[in-house]
């Protein structure tokens, strides 16, 4: 029955696309439908088509509103540009970190089933006094949950105990990931989840995965930092109208000291009267990457929010871009 429902939904989506083509003309699909699909017309040159795709990427970056500190996702909801990552935070340390973040004005909290701290995150939010609708909560399904994804989503809702989940991601590609994503689609229809996304998906994985699902991911969350910049992946994702979010923006646990001591980052930090951490976060934002640095230190959590009162020059951005050395640090 579920497979029939999804086939039916895809058929309806196709019929709507045909209607949109009829009403608006072949060249207007992206404007009449979701705005996230670029279709080449028969009379459109490859150069023009590529320019339209480039415009999609530019639009994503332009949607970063530095006044409101939010970005509009492809489903119309808004998400904060900076947040708190909670990997490795447990118990009282986790609740205190989330509380400190909320007190510092942070309104984006990232957690996951595998982190084992959804309950603490939810508790801190519930006890903070901050209205629920002001906080954007991301959690994730781990591959060992994919077979029973619908149940796992309900378990996440129960653990968080905050009414609903703003965004549910698949934590990694894995067996039955398409079926798990469809469970998230169903949860969106049921009002349990507001948006769907992916984590640790790259170009090859996305090219295989996306044609199999109905709801375009609103976000892809990957490791991104000056030493691992994903300069081929980020533009690809943004051209699809999908927002990119970076975890480990400081290079990962055990590697932050080296990155903060980088001569280039130190020089740019001194120019702006900022810390290397703030320079890295601002560099991400100007590339169109949402940031979720992790910390349990209230001073560092506050420092990581103070990234909106300065701007990096084109030259400074280029100098940081030149630091890329494809140095990846998996979190697990």
Tab-separated table of C-alpha atoms in Angstrom, residues 311-321:
chain	number	residue	atom	x	y	z
A	311	UNK	CA	33.020	40.893	6.098
A	312	UNK	CA	35.925	39.128	4.432
A	313	UNK	CA	37.292	40.710	1.273
A	314	UNK	CA	37.553	38.804	-2.003
A	315	UNK	CA	41.296	38.565	-1.451
A	316	UNK	CA	40.840	37.157	2.049
A	317	UNK	CA	38.318	34.625	0.783
A	318	UNK	CA	40.775	33.580	-1.927
A	319	UNK	CA	43.592	33.181	0.597
A	320	UNK	CA	41.454	30.864	2.721
A	321	UNK	CA	40.284	28.987	-0.369
